[in-house]
Amino acid sequence: MEKIVIHGGTPLQGTVRASGSKNAALPLMCASLLTSDEMTFHRIPALMDIRTTKQLLLQLGVQLDDFEPGTLRIKARMITDRRAPYELVKTMRASVMVLGPLMAREGQADVSLPGGCAIGARPIDQHLKGLEAMGATIELESGYVKARAKRLRGTDFTFDLKTVTGTENLIMAAALAKGTTILRNCALEPEVCELAQVINRMGGSVSGAGTDIIEIEGKDRLQGIVHEVMADRIEAGTYVMAGAITRGNITVSGCQPAHLASLLEKLVDTGVGIEISEDSVKVISNGRVKSRDVQTDPYPGFATDFQAQYMALMSLGDDNCMITENVFENRFMHVQELVRMGARIRVSGKIAGVQGVKELSGAHVQATDLRASASLILAGLAAKGITEIHRVYHLDRGYEGIVTKLDDLGANIRREKDEML
């Protein structure tokens, strides 16, 4: 086990480049199962979730080639196993996205019920209802989803609620189905649009991505392509808030500012100076931030994945504000750790009331999930004294080289062996 040690109080300065998007790369890797041709992806981030997905693809008989850092070749010439085991799926909920492509290509899949961050119930019932509407028979046995179909067929299906992975899974399932599938109440996230774009370049027919209604015309075969993964908007936004909370002056390059619109608008409202170019965001501190309410919502609303980091920023606000979590019901686990650092936060149901303080103090804290880990790093960067963050393995699921990147921006931060665990 390792810990992260931060000597806080240093304003960040310089430029940091956003890595490729984890939440885009994972479904794209699963989409490689839709063709027997070789797929080549550039800008693949070096993350634990990526490694887990590689192991899962290898389990299925897929050939992988990491011939240079950040580039991955995938060839699913033969799928020799149609089972995604508990040992892999339990660590990462996104593993369930092999279900759609396996059913589309093989008509058979045994996928363990998923795990991942403990931030609330995230059932996959919408995935299963959609597959059943496409003609699959579904059984739940010993913790596994067992799905079967001779060939999936087009359908008209409405999601009961917006689900990113559900939308992506059914897009992939429909890509090789017989006939036309119409999906309604779809997730609007940029990662969904990226998946649709890739499938279209593979010879598929997906229209409407980025809107509530997506139409997919099933094809008999898809071909391999070369593709560069989009920038990670959550990582980029995290660094933007790191610049703001340390009262620094940094530029986040290689990103797509349009994907950060809800965050950037809110930060401007708090008094943070923001300059936007075609592929970068510059953050200029204007002193203590103004306290401003926010509520999380599905894209294009304020992302739930920004909530913890924004709470750390609001902990140093000039007044009181309320942060409302509308997406997950158990995503305030970082609150007690921020309180240990001197933050004044009270939670009532899905609302956290934050009373800004003039300074935070370094403390020993424990990370509880991926974005909570990032919030504690941001708090530690701004705090007076030394902060030690334990259980930082969560970070390795979603932030590529975060300690190195922050060190390059002037932060006094390092990873050490954790003798406490």
C-alpha positions as a printed Julia matrix, in Angstrom:
421×3 Matrix{Float64}:
   0.0     0.0     0.0
   1.06    3.58   -0.66
   0.08    6.99    0.62
   0.34   10.47   -0.84
   2.06   13.14    1.23
   1.42   16.8     0.42
   3.03   19.91    1.9
   0.3    22.39    1.06
   0.18   26.09    0.34
   2.04   26.32   -2.98
   0.15   28.0    -5.86
   0.31   25.79   -8.96
   2.01   27.26  -12.04
   2.58   25.97  -15.57
   0.9    23.69  -18.1
  -0.51   20.19  -17.69
  -1.78   18.03  -20.54
  -4.96   16.01  -20.14
  -4.65   12.27  -20.69
  -6.95   10.17  -22.82
 -10.4     9.57  -21.37
 -10.83    6.47  -19.25
 -14.6     6.59  -19.68
 -14.22    6.74  -23.47
 -11.4     4.19  -23.75
 -13.18    1.45  -21.81
 -16.27    1.15  -24.1
 -14.05    1.53  -27.17
 -11.92   -1.41  -26.03
 -15.12   -3.43  -25.58
 -16.32   -2.32  -29.03
 -13.26   -4.06  -30.48
 -15.18   -7.3   -29.88
 -17.57   -6.28  -32.68
 -15.01   -7.01  -35.4
 -12.46   -9.69  -36.19
 -10.22   -7.0   -37.7
  -7.46   -5.21  -35.81
  -8.36   -2.04  -33.91
  -5.64    0.47  -32.97
  -6.18    3.08  -30.28
  -3.88    5.97  -29.45
  -3.91    8.03  -26.24
  -4.89    5.09  -24.04
  -4.25    6.17  -20.42
  -2.12    4.0   -18.13
  -4.74    3.24  -15.48
  -5.81    0.32  -13.34
  -9.22    0.14  -15.04
  -7.51   -0.08  -18.43
  -5.32   -2.92  -17.17
  -8.39   -4.7   -15.81
 -10.14   -4.4   -19.18
  -7.06   -5.75  -20.94
  -7.11   -8.78  -18.62
 -10.79   -9.26  -19.37
 -10.24   -9.13  -23.13
  -7.38  -11.61  -22.82
  -9.73  -13.88  -20.87
 -12.08  -13.79  -23.86
  -9.29  -14.86  -26.23
  -8.52  -11.44  -27.71
  -5.0   -10.58  -28.88
  -3.46   -7.43  -27.42
  -0.31   -5.55  -28.37
   1.05   -2.61  -26.34
   3.71   -1.8   -28.9
   4.36    1.7   -27.52
   3.15    3.71  -24.49
  -0.37    4.98  -24.95
  -1.06    2.88  -28.04
  -2.97   -0.38  -27.98
  -3.73   -2.84  -30.75
  -6.66   -5.18  -30.22
  -7.61   -8.08  -32.47
 -10.61  -10.22  -31.61
 -10.1   -12.64  -34.5
 -11.55  -15.44  -32.4
 -13.52  -15.18  -29.19
 -12.67  -18.36  -27.32
 -14.47  -17.61  -24.06
 -17.73  -15.76  -23.48
 -17.46  -15.45  -19.72
 -16.47  -12.32  -17.78
 -15.48  -13.7   -14.36
 -16.23  -12.21  -10.97
 -12.52  -11.84  -10.18
 -12.23   -9.14  -12.85
 -15.69   -7.61  -12.96
 -15.89   -7.08   -9.18
 -13.22   -4.37   -9.34
 -14.73   -2.34  -12.17
 -18.34   -1.76  -13.1
 -17.45   -0.89  -16.71
 -16.61   -4.57  -17.31
 -20.33   -5.13  -17.89
 -19.88   -3.42  -21.28
 -18.6    -6.66  -22.81
 -22.18   -7.92  -22.5
 -23.57   -6.01  -25.49
 -20.79   -6.77  -28.0
 -20.55  -10.42  -26.93
 -24.29  -10.86  -27.49
 -24.09   -9.02  -30.8
 -21.27  -11.13  -32.18
 -21.56  -14.47  -30.37
 -25.15  -14.6   -29.14
 -23.91  -15.73  -25.74
 -22.44  -14.09  -22.66
 -21.96  -14.96  -18.99
 -21.04  -11.78  -17.17
 -20.62  -11.4   -13.43
 -22.68   -8.69  -11.75
 -20.39   -5.65  -11.55
 -18.5    -3.84   -8.78
 -16.44   -0.62   -8.73
 -16.54    2.41   -6.45
 -18.94    2.12   -3.51
 -20.85    5.32   -4.29
 -24.36    3.94   -4.35
 -26.49    1.38   -6.12
 -25.84    1.31   -9.85
 -27.94   -1.59  -11.14
 -27.71   -2.9   -14.69
 -31.41   -3.63  -15.08
 -31.65   -1.18  -18.01
 -28.95   -3.1   -19.89
 -30.84   -6.35  -19.37
 -34.28   -4.95  -20.25
 -32.85   -3.57  -23.48
 -31.25   -6.88  -24.44
 -34.5    -8.71  -23.68
 -36.33   -6.26  -25.95
 -33.82   -7.24  -28.65
 -34.72  -10.92  -28.27
 -32.24  -12.14  -25.67
 -33.17  -14.51  -22.89
 -31.68  -13.44  -19.56
 -31.11  -15.54  -16.46
 -29.43  -14.55  -13.2
 -27.58  -17.48  -11.68
 -24.94  -17.54   -8.92
 -24.14  -13.85   -9.33
 -23.86  -14.05  -13.13
 -25.96  -12.64  -15.95
 -26.44  -15.43  -18.49
 -27.68  -14.04  -21.79
 -28.51  -16.01  -24.94
 -29.86  -15.21  -28.43
 -29.48  -16.69  -31.91
 -29.18  -13.16  -33.27
 -30.31   -9.95  -31.68
 -33.0    -8.07  -33.57
 -33.83   -4.4   -33.82
 -36.31   -2.93  -31.37
 -37.74    0.31  -30.01
 -36.61    0.65  -26.4
 -36.98    3.45  -23.86
 -34.63    3.66  -20.87
 -36.4     4.23  -17.56
 -33.59    6.59  -16.6
 -30.51    7.97  -18.28
 -27.59    5.55  -18.07
 -24.25    6.06  -19.8
 -23.03    2.47  -19.75
 -26.54    1.21  -20.54
 -26.73    3.45  -23.61
 -23.26    2.36  -24.72
 -23.95   -1.33  -24.15
 -27.14   -1.29  -26.23
 -25.53    0.76  -29.01
 -22.88   -1.95  -29.32
 -25.47   -4.72  -29.12
 -27.54   -3.07  -31.86
 -24.55   -2.47  -34.14
 -24.65   -6.1   -35.37
 -28.33   -6.81  -34.72
 -30.78   -7.61  -37.48
 -32.79   -4.53  -38.42
 -33.07   -1.09  -36.86
 -32.97   -0.26  -33.17
 -34.29    2.99  -31.7
 -33.12    3.88  -28.19
 -34.99    6.6   -26.3
 -34.08    8.64  -23.2
 -30.4     8.04  -23.98
 -27.44    9.48  -22.1
 -25.98   12.56  -23.79
 -22.36   12.29  -22.57
 -19.47   13.01  -24.98
 -18.19    9.47  -24.39
 -21.42    8.12  -25.91
 -20.85   10.33  -28.96
 -17.28    9.08  -29.24
 -18.44    5.45  -29.24
 -21.03    6.22  -31.93
 -18.4     7.97  -34.03
 -16.04    4.99  -33.8
 -18.75    2.48  -34.72
 -19.69    4.61  -37.74
 -16.05    4.69  -38.85
 -16.04    0.89  -38.49
 -18.85    0.77  -41.06
 -21.77    0.91  -38.65
 -24.77    3.2   -38.75
 -25.49    5.16  -35.57
 -27.35    8.45  -35.72
 -28.58   10.82  -33.03
 -25.77   10.37  -30.5
 -25.73   13.38  -28.21
 -29.54   13.56  -28.25
 -32.26   11.69  -26.36
 -33.01    9.4   -29.32
 -30.37    7.25  -31.02
 -31.08    5.09  -34.05
 -28.84    2.18  -35.0
 -29.11    0.21  -38.22
 -27.58   -3.2   -37.64
 -24.82   -4.43  -39.95
 -23.57   -7.91  -40.77
 -19.95   -6.95  -40.33
 -17.77   -4.13  -39.02
 -14.16   -3.35  -39.9
 -11.07   -2.31  -37.94
  -9.88    1.3   -37.71
  -7.24    3.5   -36.06
  -8.55    6.02  -33.53
  -7.23    8.55  -31.01
  -9.18    8.59  -27.75
 -10.71   11.9   -26.67
  -9.35   13.85  -23.7
 -10.52   12.96  -20.21
 -12.9    15.79  -19.3
 -13.05   14.78  -15.62
  -9.28   14.77  -15.27
  -9.08   18.11  -17.09
 -11.72   19.63  -14.82
  -9.94   18.32  -11.75
  -6.76   20.15  -12.74
  -8.75   23.3   -13.48
 -10.09   23.19   -9.9
  -6.58   22.42   -8.59
  -5.43   25.68  -10.12
  -8.35   27.52   -8.56
  -8.04   26.08   -5.05
  -4.29   26.79   -4.83
  -4.81   30.33   -6.2
  -2.45   29.47   -8.99
  -2.08   30.15  -12.69
  -2.14   27.02  -14.83
  -3.14   25.91  -18.31
  -4.8    22.56  -18.95
  -3.96   21.64  -22.54
  -5.09   18.92  -24.92
  -8.69   19.06  -23.7
 -12.08   19.99  -25.16
 -13.42   23.02  -23.23
 -16.95   22.5   -24.58
 -17.11   19.28  -22.56
 -16.39   21.31  -19.4
 -18.97   24.03  -20.02
 -21.09   23.49  -16.89
 -18.01   23.44  -14.64
 -16.35   26.46  -16.25
 -19.54   28.51  -16.06
 -19.81   27.72  -12.36
 -16.16   28.58  -11.71
 -16.54   31.93  -13.47
 -19.51   32.57  -11.16
 -17.24   31.92   -8.16
 -14.81   34.57   -9.41
 -12.16   32.27  -10.9
 -10.53   33.7   -14.03
 -11.01   31.36  -16.99
  -9.56   31.77  -20.48
 -10.64   29.29  -23.14
  -8.91   28.42  -26.41
  -9.68   25.7   -28.93
  -8.03   22.93  -26.93
  -7.04   24.39  -23.57
  -8.31   26.13  -20.45
  -6.26   28.67  -18.53
  -7.07   29.17  -14.85
  -6.13   32.47  -13.2
  -6.76   32.96   -9.48
  -8.55   36.1    -8.38
  -8.12   35.35   -4.7
 -10.64   33.72   -2.4
 -13.5    32.1    -4.29
 -17.13   33.11   -3.86
 -19.42   30.46   -2.4
 -21.94   29.3    -4.98
 -24.61   26.57   -4.88
 -24.46   23.71   -7.35
 -26.47   20.58   -8.09
 -25.28   17.58  -10.04
 -27.2    16.33  -13.04
 -26.59   14.1   -16.05
 -24.67   15.71  -18.91
 -24.77   18.53  -19.95
 -25.47   19.39  -16.3
 -22.82   19.67  -13.6
 -21.12   16.26  -13.49
 -21.38   14.16  -10.35
 -17.71   13.31  -10.96
 -16.86   16.99  -10.21
 -18.9    17.21   -7.01
 -16.23   16.12   -4.51
 -13.55   18.37   -6.01
 -15.95   21.32   -6.12
 -16.81   20.72   -2.45
 -13.12   20.97   -1.57
 -13.01   24.31   -3.42
 -16.16   25.57   -1.7
 -14.67   24.63    1.67
 -12.51   27.73    1.18
 -15.34   29.9    -0.12
 -16.26   33.32    1.28
 -19.75   32.39    2.52
 -22.22   29.5     2.71
 -23.45   27.32   -0.16
 -25.37   24.12   -0.79
 -24.2    21.22   -2.93
 -26.99   18.91   -4.06
 -26.16   15.4    -5.31
 -28.88   14.25   -7.71
 -27.1    11.34   -9.42
 -25.78    8.96   -6.73
 -27.23    8.48   -3.28
 -23.99    7.69   -1.44
 -21.5    10.19   -2.76
 -20.71   12.3     0.29
 -18.24    9.9     1.88
 -15.44   12.44    1.44
 -17.22   14.92    3.72
 -15.95   13.48    6.99
 -12.39   13.53    5.65
 -12.64   17.18    4.56
 -14.03   17.99    8.01
 -10.9    16.45    9.53
  -8.97   19.1     7.61
 -11.04   21.92    9.07
 -13.86   22.16    6.55
 -17.33   23.02    7.86
 -19.81   20.77    6.1
 -23.12   19.31    7.19
 -25.03   16.72    5.2
 -28.79   16.28    5.17
 -29.97   13.67    2.7
 -28.74   14.62   -0.74
 -27.71   18.15    0.27
 -24.39   19.21    1.77
 -24.25   22.64    3.37
 -20.75   24.12    3.15
 -19.63   27.06    5.28
 -16.42   28.43    3.84
 -13.35   28.79    6.06
 -10.23   30.89    5.56
  -7.86   27.95    5.58
  -7.7    24.17    5.8
  -5.15   22.27    7.89
  -3.17   19.22    6.91
  -4.32   15.93    8.42
  -4.3    12.16    7.98
  -7.26   11.28    5.75
  -8.53    8.23    3.89
  -9.75    8.08    0.32
 -13.09    6.31   -0.12
 -13.51    6.34   -3.9
 -11.93    7.71   -7.07
 -13.25   11.29   -7.08
 -13.12   11.54   -3.28
  -9.4    10.82   -3.62
  -9.05   13.75   -6.0
 -10.95   16.06   -3.64
  -8.57   15.22   -0.78
  -5.57   15.93   -2.99
  -7.03   19.32   -3.9
  -7.71   20.07   -0.24
  -4.19   18.99    0.67
  -2.66   21.22   -2.0
  -4.39   24.24   -0.47
  -4.08   23.29    3.21
  -1.61   24.66    5.71
   0.82   21.97    6.81
   1.16   18.32    5.8
  -1.63   16.11    4.52
  -1.26   12.33    4.28
  -3.83   10.57    2.11
  -4.22    6.84    2.68
  -5.84    4.16    0.48
  -4.83    6.03   -2.66
  -5.19    2.95   -4.88
  -8.54    4.45   -5.93
  -6.61    7.19   -7.77
  -4.88    4.7   -10.02
  -8.27    3.75  -11.47
  -8.82    7.16  -13.03
  -5.88    9.59  -12.91
  -2.79    8.89  -14.99
   0.39   10.07  -13.26
  -1.39   12.61  -11.07
   1.49   12.96   -8.6
   4.01   13.54  -11.4
   1.75   16.05  -13.14
   1.14   18.03   -9.97
   4.85   17.94   -9.11
   5.57   19.42  -12.53
   3.17   22.26  -11.65
   5.18   23.03   -8.52
   3.25   21.08   -5.9
   5.18   19.59   -3.0
   3.73   16.09   -3.36
   5.06   12.56   -3.33
   4.02    8.93   -2.97
   5.44    6.87   -0.14
   5.02    3.41    1.29
   2.16    3.43    3.77
   3.3     1.9     7.04
  -0.14    2.39    8.59
  -1.84   -0.19    6.37
